[in-house]
PDB file of C-alpha atoms in Angstrom:
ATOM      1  CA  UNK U1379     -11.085 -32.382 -21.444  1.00 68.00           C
ATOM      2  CA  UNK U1380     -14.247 -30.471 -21.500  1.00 65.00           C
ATOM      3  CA  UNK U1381     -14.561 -27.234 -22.531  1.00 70.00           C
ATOM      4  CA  UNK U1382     -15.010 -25.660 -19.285  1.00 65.00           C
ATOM      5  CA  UNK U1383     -11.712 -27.060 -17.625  1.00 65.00           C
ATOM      6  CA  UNK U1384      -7.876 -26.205 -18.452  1.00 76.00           C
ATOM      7  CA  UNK U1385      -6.011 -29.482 -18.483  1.00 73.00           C
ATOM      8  CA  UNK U1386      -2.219 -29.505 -17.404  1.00 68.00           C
ATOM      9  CA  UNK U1387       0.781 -32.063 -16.939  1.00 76.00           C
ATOM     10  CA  UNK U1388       2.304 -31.301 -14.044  1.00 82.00           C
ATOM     11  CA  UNK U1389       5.241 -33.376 -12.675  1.00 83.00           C
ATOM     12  CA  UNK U1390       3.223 -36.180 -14.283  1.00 83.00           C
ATOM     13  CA  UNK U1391      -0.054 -36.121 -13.064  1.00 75.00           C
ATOM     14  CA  UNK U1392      -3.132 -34.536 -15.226  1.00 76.00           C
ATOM     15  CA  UNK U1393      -4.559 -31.488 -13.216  1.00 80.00           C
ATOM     16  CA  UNK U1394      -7.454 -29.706 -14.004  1.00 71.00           C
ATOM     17  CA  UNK U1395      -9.153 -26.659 -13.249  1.00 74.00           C
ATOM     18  CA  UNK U1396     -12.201 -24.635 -14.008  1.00 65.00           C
ATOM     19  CA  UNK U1397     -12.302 -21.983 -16.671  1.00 64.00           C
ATOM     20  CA  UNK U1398     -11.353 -18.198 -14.639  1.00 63.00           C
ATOM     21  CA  UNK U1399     -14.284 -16.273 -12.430  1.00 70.00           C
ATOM     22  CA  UNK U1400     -14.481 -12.548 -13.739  1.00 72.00           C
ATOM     23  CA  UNK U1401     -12.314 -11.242 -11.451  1.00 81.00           C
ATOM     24  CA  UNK U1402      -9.462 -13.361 -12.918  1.00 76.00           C
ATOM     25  CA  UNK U1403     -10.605 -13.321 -16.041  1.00 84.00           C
ATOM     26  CA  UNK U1404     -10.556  -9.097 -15.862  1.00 89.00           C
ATOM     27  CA  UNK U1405      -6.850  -8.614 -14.436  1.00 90.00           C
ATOM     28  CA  UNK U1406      -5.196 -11.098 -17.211  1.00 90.00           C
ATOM     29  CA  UNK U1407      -7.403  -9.215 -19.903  1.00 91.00           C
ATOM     30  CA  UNK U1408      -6.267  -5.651 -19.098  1.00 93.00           C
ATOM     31  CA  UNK U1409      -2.810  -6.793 -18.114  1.00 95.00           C
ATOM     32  CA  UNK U1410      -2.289  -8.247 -21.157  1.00 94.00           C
ATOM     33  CA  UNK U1411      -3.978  -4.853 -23.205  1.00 94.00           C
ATOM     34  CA  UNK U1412      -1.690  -2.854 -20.511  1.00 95.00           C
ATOM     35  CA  UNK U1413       1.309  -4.803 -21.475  1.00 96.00           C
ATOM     36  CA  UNK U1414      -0.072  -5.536 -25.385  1.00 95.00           C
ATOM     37  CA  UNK U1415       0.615  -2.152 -26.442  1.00 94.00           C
ATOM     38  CA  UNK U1416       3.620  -0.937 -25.744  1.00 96.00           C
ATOM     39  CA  UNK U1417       5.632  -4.239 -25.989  1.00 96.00           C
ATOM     40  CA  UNK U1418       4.136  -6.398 -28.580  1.00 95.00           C
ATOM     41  CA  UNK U1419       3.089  -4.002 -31.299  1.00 93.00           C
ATOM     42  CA  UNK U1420       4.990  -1.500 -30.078  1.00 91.00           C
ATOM     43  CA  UNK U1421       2.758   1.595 -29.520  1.00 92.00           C
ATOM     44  CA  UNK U1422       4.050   3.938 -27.044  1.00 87.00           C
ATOM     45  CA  UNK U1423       6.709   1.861 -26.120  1.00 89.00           C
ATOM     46  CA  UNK U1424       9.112  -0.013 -26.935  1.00 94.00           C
ATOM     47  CA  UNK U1425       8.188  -3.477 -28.055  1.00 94.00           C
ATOM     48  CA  UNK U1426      10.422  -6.665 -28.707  1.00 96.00           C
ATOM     49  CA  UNK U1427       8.402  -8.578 -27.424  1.00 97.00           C
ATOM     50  CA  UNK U1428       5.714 -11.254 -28.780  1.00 97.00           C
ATOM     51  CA  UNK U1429       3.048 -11.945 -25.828  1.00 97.00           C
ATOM     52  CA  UNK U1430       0.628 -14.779 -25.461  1.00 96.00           C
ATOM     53  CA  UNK U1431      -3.135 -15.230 -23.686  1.00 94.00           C
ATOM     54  CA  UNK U1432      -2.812 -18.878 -21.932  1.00 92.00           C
ATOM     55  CA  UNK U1433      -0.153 -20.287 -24.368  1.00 96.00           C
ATOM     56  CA  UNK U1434       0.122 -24.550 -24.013  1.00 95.00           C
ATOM     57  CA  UNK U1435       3.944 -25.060 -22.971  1.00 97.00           C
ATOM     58  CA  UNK U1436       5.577 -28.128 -23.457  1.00 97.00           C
ATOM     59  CA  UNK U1437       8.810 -27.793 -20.908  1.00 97.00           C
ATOM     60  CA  UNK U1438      10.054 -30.963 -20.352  1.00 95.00           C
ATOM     61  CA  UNK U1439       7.652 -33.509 -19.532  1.00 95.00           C
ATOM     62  CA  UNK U1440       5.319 -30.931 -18.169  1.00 95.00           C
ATOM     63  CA  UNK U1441       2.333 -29.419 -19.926  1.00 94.00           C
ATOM     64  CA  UNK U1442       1.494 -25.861 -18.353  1.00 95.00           C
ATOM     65  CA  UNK U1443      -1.369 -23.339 -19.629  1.00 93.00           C
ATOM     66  CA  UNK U1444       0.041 -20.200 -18.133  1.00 96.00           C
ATOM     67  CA  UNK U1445      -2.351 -17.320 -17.808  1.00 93.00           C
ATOM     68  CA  UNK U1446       0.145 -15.068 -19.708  1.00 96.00           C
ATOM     69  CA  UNK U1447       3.889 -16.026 -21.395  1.00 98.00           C
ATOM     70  CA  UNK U1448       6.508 -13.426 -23.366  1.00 98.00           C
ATOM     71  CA  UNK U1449       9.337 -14.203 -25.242  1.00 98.00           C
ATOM     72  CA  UNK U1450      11.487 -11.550 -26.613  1.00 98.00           C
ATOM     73  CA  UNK U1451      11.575 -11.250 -30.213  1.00 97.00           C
ATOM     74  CA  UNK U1452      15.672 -11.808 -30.214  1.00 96.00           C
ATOM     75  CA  UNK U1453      14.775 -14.965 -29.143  1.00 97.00           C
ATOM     76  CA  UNK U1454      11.499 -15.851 -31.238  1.00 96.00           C
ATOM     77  CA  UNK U1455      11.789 -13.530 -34.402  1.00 93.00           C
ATOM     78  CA  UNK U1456       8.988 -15.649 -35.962  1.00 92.00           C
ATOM     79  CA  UNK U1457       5.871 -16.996 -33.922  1.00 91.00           C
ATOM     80  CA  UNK U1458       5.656 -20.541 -34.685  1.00 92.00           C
ATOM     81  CA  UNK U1459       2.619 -22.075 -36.590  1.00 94.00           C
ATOM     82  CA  UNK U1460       2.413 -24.471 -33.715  1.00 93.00           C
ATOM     83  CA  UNK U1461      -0.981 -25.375 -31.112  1.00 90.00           C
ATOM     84  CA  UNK U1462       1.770 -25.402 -28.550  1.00 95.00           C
ATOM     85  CA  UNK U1463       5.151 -23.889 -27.637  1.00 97.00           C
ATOM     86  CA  UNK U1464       8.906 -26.084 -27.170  1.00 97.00           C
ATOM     87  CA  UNK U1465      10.454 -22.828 -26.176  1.00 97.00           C
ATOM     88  CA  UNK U1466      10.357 -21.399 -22.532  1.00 98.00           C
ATOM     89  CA  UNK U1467       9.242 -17.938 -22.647  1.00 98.00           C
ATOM     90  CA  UNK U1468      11.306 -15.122 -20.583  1.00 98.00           C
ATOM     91  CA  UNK U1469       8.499 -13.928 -18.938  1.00 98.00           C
ATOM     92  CA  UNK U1470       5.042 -15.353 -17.338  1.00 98.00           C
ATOM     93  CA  UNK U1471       2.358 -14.060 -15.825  1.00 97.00           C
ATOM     94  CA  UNK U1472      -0.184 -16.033 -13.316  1.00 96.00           C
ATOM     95  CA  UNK U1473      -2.795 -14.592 -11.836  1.00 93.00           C
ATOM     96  CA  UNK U1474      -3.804 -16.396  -9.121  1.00 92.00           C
ATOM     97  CA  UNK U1475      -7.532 -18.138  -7.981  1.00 82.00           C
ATOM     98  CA  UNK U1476      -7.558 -18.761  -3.820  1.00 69.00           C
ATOM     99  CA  UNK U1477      -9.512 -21.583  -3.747  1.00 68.00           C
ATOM    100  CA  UNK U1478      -8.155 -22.885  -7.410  1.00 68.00           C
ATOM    101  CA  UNK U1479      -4.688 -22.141  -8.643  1.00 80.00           C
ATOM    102  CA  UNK U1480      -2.819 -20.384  -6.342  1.00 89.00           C
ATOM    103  CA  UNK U1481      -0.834 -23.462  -4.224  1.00 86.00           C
ATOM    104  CA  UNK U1482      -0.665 -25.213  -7.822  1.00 89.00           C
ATOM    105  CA  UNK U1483       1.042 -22.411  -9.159  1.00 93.00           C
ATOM    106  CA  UNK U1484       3.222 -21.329  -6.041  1.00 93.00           C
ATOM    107  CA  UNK U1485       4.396 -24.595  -5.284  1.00 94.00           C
ATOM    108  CA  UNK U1486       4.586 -26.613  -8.692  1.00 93.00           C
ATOM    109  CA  UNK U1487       4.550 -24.017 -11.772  1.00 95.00           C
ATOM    110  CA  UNK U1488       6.842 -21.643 -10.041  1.00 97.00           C
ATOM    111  CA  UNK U1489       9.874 -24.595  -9.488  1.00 97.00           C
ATOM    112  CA  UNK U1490       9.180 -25.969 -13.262  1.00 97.00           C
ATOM    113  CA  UNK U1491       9.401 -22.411 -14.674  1.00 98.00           C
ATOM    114  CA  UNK U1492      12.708 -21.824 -12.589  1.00 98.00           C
ATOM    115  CA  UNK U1493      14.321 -25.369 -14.406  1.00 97.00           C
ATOM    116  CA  UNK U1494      13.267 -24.019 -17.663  1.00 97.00           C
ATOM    117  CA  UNK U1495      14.671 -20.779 -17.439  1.00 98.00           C
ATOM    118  CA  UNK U1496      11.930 -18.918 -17.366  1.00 98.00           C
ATOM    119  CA  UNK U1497      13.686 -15.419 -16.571  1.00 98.00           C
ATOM    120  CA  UNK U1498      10.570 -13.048 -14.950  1.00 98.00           C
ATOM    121  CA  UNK U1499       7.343 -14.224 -13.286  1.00 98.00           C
ATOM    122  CA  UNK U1500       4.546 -11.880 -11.956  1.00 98.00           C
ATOM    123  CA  UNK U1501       2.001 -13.339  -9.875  1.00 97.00           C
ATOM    124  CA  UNK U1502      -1.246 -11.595 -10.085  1.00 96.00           C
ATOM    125  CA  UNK U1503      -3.649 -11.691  -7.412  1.00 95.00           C
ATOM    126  CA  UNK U1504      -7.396  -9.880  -7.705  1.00 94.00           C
ATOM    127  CA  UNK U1505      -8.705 -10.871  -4.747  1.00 92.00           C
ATOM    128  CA  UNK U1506      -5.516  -9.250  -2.330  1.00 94.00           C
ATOM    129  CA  UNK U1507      -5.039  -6.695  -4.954  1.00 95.00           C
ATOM    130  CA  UNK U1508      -1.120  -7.342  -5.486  1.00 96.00           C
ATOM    131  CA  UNK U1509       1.148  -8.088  -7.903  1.00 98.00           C
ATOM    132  CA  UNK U1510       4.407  -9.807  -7.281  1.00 98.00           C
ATOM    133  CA  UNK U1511       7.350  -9.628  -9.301  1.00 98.00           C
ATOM    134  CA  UNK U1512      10.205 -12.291  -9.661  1.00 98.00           C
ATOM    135  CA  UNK U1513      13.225 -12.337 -11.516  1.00 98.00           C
ATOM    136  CA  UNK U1514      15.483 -15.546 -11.700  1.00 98.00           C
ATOM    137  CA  UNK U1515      18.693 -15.599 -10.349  1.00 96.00           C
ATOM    138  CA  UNK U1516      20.904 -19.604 -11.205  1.00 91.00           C
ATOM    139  CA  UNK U1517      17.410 -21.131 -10.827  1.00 89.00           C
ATOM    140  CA  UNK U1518      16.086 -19.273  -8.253  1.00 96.00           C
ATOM    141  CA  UNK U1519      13.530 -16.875  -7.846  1.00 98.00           C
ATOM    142  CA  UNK U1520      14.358 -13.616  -6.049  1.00 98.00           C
ATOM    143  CA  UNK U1521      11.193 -11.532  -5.218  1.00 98.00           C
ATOM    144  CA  UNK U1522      12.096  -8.087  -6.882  1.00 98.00           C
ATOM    145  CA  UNK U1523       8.910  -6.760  -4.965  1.00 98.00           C
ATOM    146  CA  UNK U1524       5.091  -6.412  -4.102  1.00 98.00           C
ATOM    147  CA  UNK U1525       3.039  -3.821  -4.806  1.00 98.00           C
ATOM    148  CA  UNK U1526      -0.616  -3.522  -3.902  1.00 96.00           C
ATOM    149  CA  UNK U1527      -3.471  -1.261  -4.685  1.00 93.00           C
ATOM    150  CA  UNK U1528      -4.211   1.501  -6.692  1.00 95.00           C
ATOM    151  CA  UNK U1529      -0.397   2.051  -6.805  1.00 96.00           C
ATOM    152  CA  UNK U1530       1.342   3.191 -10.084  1.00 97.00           C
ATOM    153  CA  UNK U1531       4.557   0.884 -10.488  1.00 98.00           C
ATOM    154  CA  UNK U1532       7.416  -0.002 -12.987  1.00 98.00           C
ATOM    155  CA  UNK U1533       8.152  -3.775 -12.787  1.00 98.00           C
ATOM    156  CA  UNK U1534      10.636  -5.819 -14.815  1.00 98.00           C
ATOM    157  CA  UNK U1535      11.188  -6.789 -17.243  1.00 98.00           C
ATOM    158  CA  UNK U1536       8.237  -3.918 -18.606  1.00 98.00           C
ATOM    159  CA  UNK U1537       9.482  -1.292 -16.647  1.00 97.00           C
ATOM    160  CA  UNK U1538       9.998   0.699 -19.731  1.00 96.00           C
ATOM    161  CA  UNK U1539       5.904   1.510 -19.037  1.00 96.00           C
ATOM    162  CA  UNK U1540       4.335   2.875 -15.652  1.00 96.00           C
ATOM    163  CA  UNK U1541       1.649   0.621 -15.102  1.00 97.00           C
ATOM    164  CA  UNK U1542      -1.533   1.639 -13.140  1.00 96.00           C
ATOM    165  CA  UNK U1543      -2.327  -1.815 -10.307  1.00 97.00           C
ATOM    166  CA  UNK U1544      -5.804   0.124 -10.356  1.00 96.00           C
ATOM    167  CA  UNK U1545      -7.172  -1.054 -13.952  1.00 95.00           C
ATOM    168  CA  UNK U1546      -6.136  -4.253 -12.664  1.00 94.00           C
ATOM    169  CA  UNK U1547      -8.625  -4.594 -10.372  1.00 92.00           C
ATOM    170  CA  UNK U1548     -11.051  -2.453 -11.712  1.00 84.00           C
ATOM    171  CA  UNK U1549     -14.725  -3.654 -12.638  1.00 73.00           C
TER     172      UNK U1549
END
């Protein structure tokens, strides 16, 4: 694929999609700095965790680029030296494009993720401001909540941190 698309294998058919707008492109950036910190390297919080920027999954059959993966370190003490990753992360993080990704990754990332075991998944959105959090319960997703704005929230499974929605959006 060209440089300027992200290529994907979902339920057997090659999707593509443009590269992220800035608006996107902003909220996964200072989530993942937000989230970064405290949880990967462990400053000011309490880490465990090894997080990725749009890590290649191979679950199944399916290829998926998700905007954002986790997997605690119990359960990957050592980062493969691999292009892309066998094991499904516990946590993922989309952050949805209106006219691009968000019915792709409602209605055929969020089912895939559920058969994988996938155990958190926050959808992001910019454009509405929100961020909805789900955590899986036997292989299906129960919405733990939404919260919009400038609001100042603790969300599973990094509720160990209060994390400002505002920077989110911020440009």
């Amino acid at each position: 694929m060209p440089d300027h698309l992200v290529a994907e294998l979902i339920n057997g058919t090659l999707v593509t999609s443009p590269r992220p707008g800035s608006r996107h492109a902003r909220a996964n950036s200072v989530l993942n700095t937000k989230l970064g910190g405290p949880f990967d390297l462990g400053d000011g919080g309490p880490g465990g965790w090894v997080l990725l920027a749009e890590p290649e999954l191979h679950l199944g059959p399916d290829v998926i680029v998700p905007d954002m993966a986790g997997w605690r370190r119990e359960r990957m003490p050592v980062m493969p030296e691999t292009a892309a990753f066998t094991l499904a992360p516990d946590w993922v993080g989309e952050v949805l494009s209106p006219h691009s990704t968000e019915a792709r990754d409602r209605e055929e990332k969020m089912p895939i993720y559920a058969r994988e075991g996938v155990s958190h998944l926050w959808l992001v959105n910019p454009t509405t401001q929100t961020l909805e959090a789900y955590a899986l319960d036997r292989e299906r997703w129960t919405l733990l909540g939404t919260w919009s704005g400038d609001k100042k929230v603790r969300v599973a499974p990094f509720d160990a941190i209060e994390l400002d929605l505002a920077a989110l959006w911020s440009r």
